[in-house]
Amino acid sequence: MTTVMDQPKTGLPVTPPGETAPSRTRRVVVDDGHPALLVEHVSKRFMVGRKRKPVVAINDVTMRIPRGEIYGVLGANGSGKSTLIRLVSTLLTLDSGRVEVFGHDIAREEMAVKRLINRVSVDAAFFKKLSPHENLTYAARLYGMDARQAKREAIRILARLGIGDKRLGRPLEQMSRGMQQKVAIARALLTAPTLLLMDEPTTGLDPRSKLDVQTFIEELRDTHDATIVLTTHDLDEADRLCDRIAIINDGRIVAEGTPEALKARVAEEYGQSPTLESVFMTFTGRSLDDDLNEDKENEDE
Amino acid sequence: MTLMARELRASYAFVERNFNLSKRYWGWEIAWLVYSVAGALAVSLIGKDQHNEKLLVVLVIGTIFWNYLSLVFEFIAETVQWERWEGTLEYTMMAPVRRYSQLLGSAFYAIAYGLVHTTFILAILWLFFQLDLSRANFGTAIVFMLLGSFSFVGLGMATAVLPLMYVERGAQMAFVLQSVLLLISGVYYSIDVLPGWMQVLSHISPATYVLDGVRKGLIDGSGVGPLVGDVWPLALMGVVLIPTGIWIFGIAERYAKRTGKLKRVG
């Protein structure tokens, strides 16, 4: 049994005199034998274009995420974040390596793994003509849940996210992007996943919706027995929510640690300011702004 | 919850979802029905024009029951394409549902939907042409429709993988199979007019046996018993094609997961 975090959930945070207090209280995370997610030496490549040129999307990635942790994956676009999430989601097969979810091997025990996980992707993927209620009932039945129980739970989750039950009967296409994303989060939580994969869940949301979602993730962390893998472009969000962060670049994990440890490391080893922006730039050689600008230029072309 | 109860619930998820989609796209359903009726009338009027009552009934049955088999086939064959278009394919594929539960749920709804659709068109054409169906054995027609459905469900499952393998044009490739079946199955004419090699092919099309059985049931009033020569090939094709369709779908799914083709949307 190992403890991972730096401060207990209960009790006062211990901050040495003269130091800034951590952004939030860290929790004790217990590893009871099987980690929530074990990724060992995983690689994945795709053949691209007419000449079938191999492109390595994930290159010998290893990570071990204990139960109850929020684990952030930061990386530029195309760095492999979403491929990693898809590999764990059983939507891609591994070229090499091993992935286990609570001790279940995703290749050999795919169905058991599927029952333990759920995913929120950057695009709220729904049957847009159907209402939230119809979409959520569909999802609940796929996961073997009772529809009435699912509806009660959906109303509770959506109410917490600021969506009233009057909205449940209208087609999703009439909802804003932010509202759709909240329904997507409700759908994922409805099945009570023990491993929740959130692939840029707040990208493209307005500040209010983003805050709602972030606050809800914090609430989940504090009240539910869920482990969350969160990919994001938002460094403040990662700092606020994540217990540990991995920086991924060209398919490789180039740095991993608590936000505080990573910030301290770039300050001590590289003489940079102790911010996640510095961490990101130091380990990837670029800023997220560069990445976003590059995307914009590509779109313009 | 037992495995069977879980899988039945999952299968029902697809039935309910498809019903809800039909309900929400009601405008499209009406448009499709009008299109189907217009098409059936346009073809059947050739028989009226020829003042040939038997030709008229042959064409009416051909259009209506080909419409049914096409509906069942398309519903299953477009399973992947539809979800890709909506953007839900990955979500459905990562759900803890066995593929046969998904496909059988879709198939059940397709058959039910097809039966309602076909009954409606049959009623309209019957009223339009004042057809004499006093000798018709509707029981035989229903038996052949259901038996034929199994084969078309199997073919649909095997064809549904095309959009997984060929993202841009996979769905259109399903039309090739559909048009070949239309050509060789005696939908609007007797298979006797086909060249010899095409007649051989017509015997491996389930539609040939369905249309033959339905015509004998509705025109001659024949029961199922005397039509055993049409029944057993259909039953055999159903038994072979459904597991084969599920097997092919499994292979294509693994291919899509290896190459990343589940991700593509649009």
XYZ file of C-alpha atoms in Angstrom:
567
model
C 0.000 0.000 0.000
C 1.441 3.363 -0.971
C 0.372 6.904 -0.404
C 0.989 9.324 -3.179
C -0.168 12.790 -2.355
C 1.535 15.396 -0.313
C -1.192 16.419 2.091
C -4.149 14.623 3.574
C -7.713 15.404 2.562
C -8.710 16.113 6.112
C -6.822 18.381 8.448
C -5.128 21.640 7.718
C -2.699 21.993 4.869
C 0.798 22.388 6.156
C 2.500 25.349 4.587
C 5.972 26.272 5.758
C 6.373 29.920 6.743
C 7.170 32.153 3.802
C 5.905 29.715 1.165
C 2.769 30.074 -0.884
C 0.045 27.646 0.059
C -0.785 25.062 -2.577
C -3.796 25.897 -4.688
C -5.857 23.263 -2.913
C -5.615 20.526 -0.366
C -4.092 17.361 -1.745
C -5.601 14.044 -0.894
C -4.354 10.715 0.271
C -4.576 8.291 -2.620
C -4.432 4.650 -1.764
C -2.987 2.120 -4.154
C -4.520 -1.170 -3.028
C -2.508 -3.471 -5.244
C -3.984 -2.662 -8.629
C -3.686 0.908 -9.807
C -6.734 2.445 -11.446
C -4.761 2.680 -14.662
C -1.510 1.046 -15.573
C 0.063 1.870 -18.902
C 3.315 0.033 -19.557
C 5.608 0.664 -22.505
C 2.700 1.341 -24.825
C 3.325 2.310 -28.417
C 0.952 3.023 -31.262
C 1.684 4.045 -34.795
C -0.498 4.720 -37.810
C 0.180 4.382 -41.499
C -0.591 7.688 -43.143
C -1.114 8.740 -46.742
C -0.868 6.877 -50.013
C 2.699 5.815 -49.299
C 1.575 4.486 -45.927
C 4.251 6.383 -44.083
C 4.386 5.253 -40.444
C 3.645 7.969 -37.884
C 4.367 7.175 -34.260
C 1.499 8.562 -32.194
C 2.434 7.014 -28.851
C 6.004 6.068 -28.152
C 6.837 3.798 -25.219
C 4.529 5.512 -22.743
C 4.420 4.264 -19.177
C 2.212 5.645 -16.418
C 0.698 4.351 -13.209
C -2.331 6.159 -11.836
C -3.551 5.195 -8.380
C -7.209 5.036 -7.480
C -8.801 8.393 -6.699
C -6.248 10.530 -8.489
C -6.894 13.232 -11.063
C -4.127 12.807 -13.576
C -3.605 15.525 -16.137
C -2.111 14.984 -19.563
C -0.811 18.163 -21.149
C 0.459 18.365 -24.669
C 0.281 20.316 -27.876
C -2.193 19.348 -30.569
C -1.046 16.154 -32.244
C 1.178 15.219 -29.321
C -0.722 11.979 -28.644
C -3.096 12.948 -25.824
C -6.279 11.840 -27.544
C -4.649 8.705 -28.961
C -3.663 7.761 -25.429
C -7.254 8.264 -24.252
C -8.554 6.223 -27.179
C -6.149 3.387 -26.396
C -7.413 3.226 -22.822
C -11.012 3.543 -24.074
C -10.549 0.337 -26.140
C -11.162 2.339 -29.310
C -7.680 1.542 -30.575
C -5.592 -1.591 -30.268
C -2.065 -1.480 -28.879
C 0.908 -2.127 -31.129
C 2.985 -3.035 -28.115
C 2.895 -2.730 -24.359
C 0.178 -3.345 -21.822
C -2.753 -1.409 -20.363
C -4.640 -2.485 -17.264
C -7.677 -0.867 -15.663
C -8.009 -1.948 -12.046
C -6.021 -5.058 -12.898
C -8.057 -5.932 -15.987
C -6.017 -6.211 -19.147
C -7.734 -4.207 -21.908
C -6.785 -6.698 -24.612
C -7.883 -9.850 -22.795
C -10.727 -8.482 -20.661
C -12.121 -5.781 -22.886
C -15.722 -6.098 -21.707
C -14.742 -5.884 -18.020
C -12.700 -2.765 -18.753
C -15.553 -1.184 -20.697
C -17.828 -1.541 -17.673
C -15.344 0.370 -15.515
C -14.645 3.315 -17.777
C -16.421 6.138 -19.509
C -15.201 9.032 -21.571
C -16.038 12.649 -22.205
C -14.583 13.818 -25.487
C -13.963 17.325 -26.736
C -16.956 17.119 -29.062
C -20.208 16.266 -27.320
C -21.116 13.233 -29.411
C -24.872 12.755 -29.315
C -27.827 12.043 -31.498
C -28.547 15.730 -31.773
C -32.198 15.328 -32.787
C -32.844 13.364 -29.611
C -33.393 15.035 -26.276
C -30.965 14.747 -23.356
C -33.431 12.360 -21.747
C -33.527 10.095 -24.815
C -29.756 10.176 -25.220
C -29.138 9.475 -21.560
C -31.679 6.639 -21.471
C -29.913 5.095 -24.437
C -26.562 5.385 -22.674
C -27.968 3.987 -19.440
C -29.397 0.934 -21.162
C -26.100 0.286 -22.932
C -24.472 0.112 -19.525
C -27.192 -2.159 -18.127
C -28.877 0.506 -15.998
C -32.544 0.841 -15.239
C -34.001 3.736 -17.292
C -36.021 5.245 -14.420
C -33.087 5.157 -12.063
C -30.955 6.685 -14.803
C -33.434 9.503 -15.306
C -33.435 10.371 -11.608
C -29.656 10.354 -11.553
C -29.443 12.399 -14.761
C -31.776 15.049 -13.341
C -29.629 15.284 -10.232
C -26.345 15.568 -12.135
C -27.688 18.038 -14.675
C -29.243 20.162 -11.957
C -25.839 20.308 -10.304
C -24.410 21.463 -13.635
C -27.055 24.157 -13.963
C -29.450 22.467 -16.389
C -33.051 22.223 -15.202
C -35.242 19.188 -15.875
C -37.474 21.248 -18.202
C -34.639 21.127 -20.714
C -34.481 17.341 -20.679
C -37.187 16.849 -23.277
C -35.951 19.219 -25.986
C -33.661 18.141 -28.823
C -29.986 18.557 -28.017
C -29.468 20.511 -31.221
C -31.365 23.364 -29.550
C -28.817 23.539 -26.737
C -25.630 25.573 -26.654
C -22.250 23.881 -27.000
C -21.629 24.371 -23.283
C -24.928 22.767 -22.344
C -24.288 19.843 -24.659
C -20.932 19.299 -23.014
C -22.593 19.281 -19.601
C -25.015 16.631 -20.827
C -22.001 14.670 -22.090
C -20.486 14.848 -18.623
C -23.785 13.740 -17.098
C -23.870 10.812 -19.513
C -20.401 9.719 -18.520
C -21.131 10.011 -14.807
C -24.490 8.290 -15.090
C -22.782 4.930 -15.441
C -20.691 5.561 -12.300
C -17.363 4.842 -13.988
C -14.463 4.131 -11.687
C -12.112 5.469 -14.331
C -13.305 8.602 -16.103
C -11.421 9.695 -19.203
C -11.941 13.379 -19.948
C -10.466 14.474 -23.240
C -10.397 18.281 -23.230
C -13.852 18.527 -21.631
C -13.765 22.312 -21.329
C -12.251 23.204 -24.693
C -14.472 25.664 -26.520
C -16.703 26.396 -23.547
C -17.532 29.909 -22.403
C -15.933 30.970 -19.088
C -19.093 30.328 -17.097
C -19.617 26.826 -18.478
C -15.935 26.081 -18.060
C -16.086 27.103 -14.425
C -19.215 24.991 -13.869
C -17.511 21.944 -15.308
C -14.286 22.515 -13.385
C -16.157 22.985 -10.124
C -18.088 19.803 -10.803
C -14.886 17.859 -11.431
C -13.555 19.144 -8.107
C -16.748 18.028 -6.445
C -16.418 14.610 -8.022
C -12.880 14.340 -6.790
C -13.954 15.134 -3.271
C -17.113 13.054 -3.069
C -16.816 10.108 -5.459
C -14.563 7.135 -5.725
C -13.541 8.049 -9.251
C -10.170 8.251 -10.870
C -9.953 10.842 -13.613
C -7.565 11.175 -16.521
C -7.911 14.705 -17.846
C -6.333 16.029 -21.007
C -6.441 19.768 -21.366
C -4.946 22.781 -23.059
C -5.780 24.965 -20.112
C -2.788 25.209 -17.810
C -4.747 26.928 -15.051
C -7.286 24.157 -15.208
C -4.571 21.524 -14.933
C -3.010 23.358 -12.017
C -6.336 23.671 -10.265
C -7.658 20.167 -10.782
C -4.830 17.713 -11.225
C -2.999 15.806 -8.537
C -0.283 14.916 -11.004
C 0.503 16.007 -14.524
C 2.266 14.341 -17.410
C 3.635 16.414 -20.264
C 3.428 14.537 -23.551
C 5.373 15.580 -26.613
C 5.610 13.688 -29.908
C 4.003 10.681 -28.278
C 6.442 10.516 -25.367
C 5.971 11.451 -21.732
C 8.698 14.028 -21.203
C 7.888 15.039 -17.628
C 5.626 13.850 -14.859
C 4.888 14.995 -11.330
C 2.671 17.110 -9.139
C 2.119 20.636 -10.465
C 4.151 21.975 -7.563
C 7.012 19.556 -8.148
C 7.128 20.334 -11.860
C 7.101 24.064 -11.239
C 9.822 23.730 -8.627
C 11.868 21.634 -11.018
C 11.865 24.172 -13.856
C 12.710 26.906 -11.377
C 15.607 24.999 -9.844
C 17.017 23.163 -12.856
C 16.262 25.582 -15.652
C 16.030 28.943 -13.902
C 12.524 29.503 -15.224
C 9.638 31.124 -13.409
C 7.694 28.549 -11.396
C 4.592 28.368 -13.592
C 3.011 25.586 -15.626
C 3.535 27.699 -18.739
C 7.285 27.520 -18.067
C 6.989 23.810 -17.405
C 5.198 23.302 -20.697
C 7.653 25.417 -22.682
C 10.678 23.857 -21.068
C 9.667 20.276 -21.773
C 8.052 20.703 -25.169
C 10.064 23.585 -26.557
C 6.888 25.526 -27.338
C 4.034 27.315 -25.681
C 0.386 26.420 -25.960
C -0.143 29.809 -27.617
C 2.271 28.757 -30.374
C 0.252 25.644 -30.779
C -3.043 27.492 -30.993
C -1.584 30.032 -33.441
C -0.273 27.212 -35.590
C -3.732 25.664 -35.650
C -5.225 28.983 -36.694
C -2.705 29.379 -39.498
C -3.468 25.883 -40.737
C -7.172 26.679 -40.695
C -6.552 29.904 -42.619
C -4.642 27.968 -45.258
C -27.891 -9.057 -13.593
C -27.362 -12.094 -15.797
C -25.427 -11.806 -19.010
C -28.557 -12.482 -21.051
C -30.615 -9.826 -19.224
C -27.809 -7.311 -19.682
C -27.499 -8.059 -23.391
C -31.275 -7.968 -23.889
C -31.386 -4.577 -22.205
C -28.560 -3.419 -24.462
C -30.380 -4.738 -27.540
C -33.493 -2.903 -26.433
C -31.412 0.288 -26.187
C -30.971 0.176 -29.963
C -34.658 -0.568 -30.577
C -35.737 2.342 -28.376
C -33.101 4.697 -29.782
C -34.111 3.949 -33.364
C -37.774 4.378 -32.503
C -36.986 7.760 -30.934
C -35.012 8.753 -34.016
C -37.908 7.798 -36.292
C -40.195 9.857 -34.072
C -37.906 12.889 -34.112
C -37.346 12.657 -37.869
C -41.091 12.340 -38.557
C -40.915 14.762 -41.462
C -38.321 12.583 -43.117
C -40.427 9.475 -42.434
C -43.398 11.017 -44.238
C -41.185 12.107 -47.127
C -39.737 8.593 -47.386
C -43.184 7.039 -47.336
C -44.409 9.361 -50.107
C -41.277 8.550 -52.132
C -41.803 4.801 -51.654
C -45.476 4.964 -52.611
C -44.711 7.093 -55.662
C -41.980 4.674 -56.762
C -44.207 1.642 -56.288
C -47.051 3.290 -58.207
C -44.765 4.377 -61.046
C -43.509 0.847 -61.615
C -46.893 -0.837 -61.119
C -48.622 1.466 -63.582
C -46.623 -0.261 -66.333
C -48.845 -3.304 -65.708
C -51.953 -1.125 -65.879
C -50.716 0.423 -69.101
C -50.319 -3.048 -70.602
C -53.886 -3.958 -69.523
C -52.384 -7.044 -67.939
C -53.831 -7.771 -64.505
C -51.306 -10.480 -63.738
C -48.367 -8.254 -64.684
C -49.840 -5.524 -62.519
C -49.986 -7.793 -59.468
C -46.500 -9.160 -60.162
C -45.133 -5.605 -60.273
C -47.066 -4.465 -57.210
C -45.700 -7.393 -55.198
C -42.201 -6.864 -56.610
C -42.070 -3.184 -55.682
C -43.618 -3.576 -52.251
C -41.607 -6.536 -51.083
C -38.373 -5.346 -52.625
C -39.012 -2.121 -50.728
C -39.344 -4.156 -47.518
C -36.161 -6.164 -48.088
C -34.281 -3.000 -49.056
C -35.444 -1.243 -45.907
C -34.235 -4.059 -43.667
C -30.940 -4.257 -45.548
C -30.333 -0.497 -45.533
C -31.250 -0.095 -41.899
C -28.574 -2.577 -40.866
C -26.064 -1.659 -43.560
C -26.210 1.996 -42.502
C -25.718 1.255 -38.804
C -22.110 2.423 -38.868
C -22.578 5.188 -41.385
C -25.422 6.688 -39.432
C -23.482 6.756 -36.167
C -20.448 8.146 -37.924
C -22.578 10.954 -39.314
C -24.060 11.708 -35.887
C -20.600 11.435 -34.300
C -21.661 8.762 -31.821
C -19.779 5.808 -33.290
C -16.935 5.865 -30.775
C -19.329 6.194 -27.868
C -21.343 3.171 -28.978
C -18.232 1.142 -29.737
C -16.735 1.706 -26.287
C -19.941 0.752 -24.466
C -19.931 -2.672 -22.776
C -22.221 -4.222 -25.357
C -21.533 -7.311 -27.391
C -21.707 -6.598 -31.072
C -24.387 -9.227 -31.692
C -26.643 -7.453 -29.175
C -26.166 -4.190 -31.023
C -26.771 -5.694 -34.438
C -29.729 -7.812 -33.366
C -31.355 -4.819 -31.646
C -30.966 -2.814 -34.839
C -32.259 -5.762 -36.874
C -35.349 -6.182 -34.707
C -36.288 -2.541 -35.157
C -35.547 -2.688 -38.889
C -37.928 -5.638 -39.327
C -40.686 -4.017 -37.257
C -40.240 -0.709 -39.091
C -40.208 -2.486 -42.460
C -43.397 -4.404 -41.674
C -45.286 -1.222 -40.749
C -43.941 0.617 -43.796
C -44.791 -2.240 -46.150
C -48.297 -2.702 -44.762
C -48.965 0.971 -45.351
C -47.732 0.892 -48.960
C -49.615 -2.331 -49.660
C -52.830 -0.759 -48.372
C -52.389 2.306 -50.593
C -51.616 0.281 -53.699
C -54.509 -2.067 -52.985
C -56.867 0.919 -52.805
C -55.321 2.619 -55.852
C -55.549 -0.393 -58.154
C -58.584 -2.015 -56.495
C -56.621 -5.261 -56.474
C -58.465 -8.510 -56.037
C -56.709 -10.124 -53.086
C -59.613 -12.414 -52.175
C -57.478 -15.517 -52.780
C -54.378 -14.095 -51.111
C -52.760 -16.047 -48.327
C -51.244 -13.276 -46.174
C -49.830 -15.821 -43.726
C -47.551 -17.171 -46.447
C -46.444 -13.639 -47.338
C -45.577 -12.855 -43.714
C -43.656 -16.131 -43.272
C -41.556 -15.394 -46.349
C -40.978 -11.804 -45.328
C -39.713 -12.855 -41.927
C -37.608 -15.707 -43.287
C -36.124 -13.398 -45.896
C -35.438 -10.780 -43.236
C -32.872 -13.036 -41.550
C -30.831 -13.319 -44.731
C -31.033 -9.599 -45.415
C -30.068 -8.836 -41.817
C -26.976 -11.038 -42.304
C -26.125 -9.334 -45.590
C -26.685 -5.941 -43.974
C -24.315 -6.800 -41.112
C -21.620 -7.876 -43.552
C -22.134 -4.709 -45.584
C -22.276 -2.382 -42.578
C -18.525 -2.780 -42.218
C -17.815 -1.000 -45.495
C -17.904 2.500 -43.947
C -15.513 1.226 -41.264
C -13.020 0.171 -43.900
C -13.622 2.825 -46.542
C -14.499 5.938 -44.610
C -15.472 8.237 -47.467
C -17.274 5.926 -49.882
C -18.042 2.801 -47.877
C -21.749 3.472 -47.586
C -22.135 3.942 -51.309
C -20.468 0.568 -51.897
C -23.420 -1.067 -50.148
C -25.594 0.145 -53.031
C -23.585 -2.035 -55.410
C -24.696 -5.182 -53.616
C -28.253 -3.899 -53.423
C -28.425 -3.163 -57.148
C -26.964 -6.558 -58.052
C -29.604 -8.253 -55.902
C -32.278 -6.163 -57.596
C -30.995 -7.250 -60.990
C -30.807 -10.989 -60.384
C -33.713 -11.650 -58.000
C -36.700 -11.356 -60.318
C -38.142 -8.290 -58.634
C -39.917 -6.919 -61.723
C -39.572 -9.844 -64.145
C -39.167 -13.578 -64.098
C -35.630 -14.834 -63.572
C -36.214 -17.004 -66.662
C -35.448 -13.977 -68.855
C -31.954 -13.666 -67.386
C -28.911 -15.115 -69.145
C -27.929 -18.565 -67.863
C -25.041 -17.377 -65.695
C -27.256 -14.751 -64.090
C -29.896 -17.363 -63.365
C -27.259 -19.306 -61.440
C -26.533 -16.186 -59.399
C -30.235 -15.600 -58.801
C -30.372 -18.871 -56.859
C -27.958 -17.506 -54.240
C -30.043 -14.363 -53.723
C -32.499 -14.665 -50.826
C -34.766 -12.115 -52.527
C -35.471 -14.629 -55.327
C -37.059 -17.065 -52.865
C -38.872 -14.357 -50.894
C -40.516 -12.880 -54.001
C -41.384 -16.283 -55.415
C -42.970 -17.372 -52.127
C -44.851 -14.115 -51.591
C -46.206 -14.099 -55.162
C -47.418 -17.688 -54.862
C -48.994 -16.847 -51.520
C -50.722 -13.638 -52.591
C -51.647 -14.503 -56.208
C -52.299 -18.235 -56.014
C -53.276 -18.402 -52.341
C -50.646 -21.050 -51.722
C -49.824 -22.096 -48.156
C -46.277 -22.436 -46.826
C -46.293 -26.258 -47.040
C -46.169 -26.614 -50.815
C -43.459 -23.952 -50.987
C -40.860 -25.906 -49.067
C -38.532 -25.576 -52.066
C -38.413 -21.837 -51.367
C -38.451 -22.172 -47.582
C -35.400 -24.305 -46.971
C -32.908 -22.235 -49.027
C -34.129 -19.114 -47.220
C -33.846 -20.741 -43.803
C -30.382 -22.029 -44.649
C -29.230 -18.623 -45.866
C -30.503 -16.998 -42.661
C -28.706 -19.540 -40.493
C -25.467 -19.007 -42.409
C -25.600 -15.276 -43.150
C -26.352 -13.882 -39.665
C -23.360 -15.503 -37.905
C -21.225 -14.731 -40.960
C -22.321 -11.081 -40.836
C -21.466 -10.811 -37.136
C -18.115 -12.492 -37.762
C -17.250 -10.137 -40.623
C -18.306 -7.161 -38.516
C -15.939 -8.323 -35.752
C -13.024 -8.561 -38.171
C -13.745 -5.091 -39.552
C -14.053 -3.624 -36.065
C -10.631 -4.972 -35.118
C -9.226 -3.553 -38.355
C -10.759 -0.147 -37.612
C -9.331 -0.183 -34.088
C -5.895 -1.107 -35.405
C -5.861 1.593 -38.075
C -7.713 4.317 -36.168
C -10.663 4.463 -38.556
C -13.291 4.577 -35.819
C -12.228 8.134 -35.129
C -13.145 9.619 -38.477
C -16.393 11.549 -38.504
C -18.526 13.294 -41.094
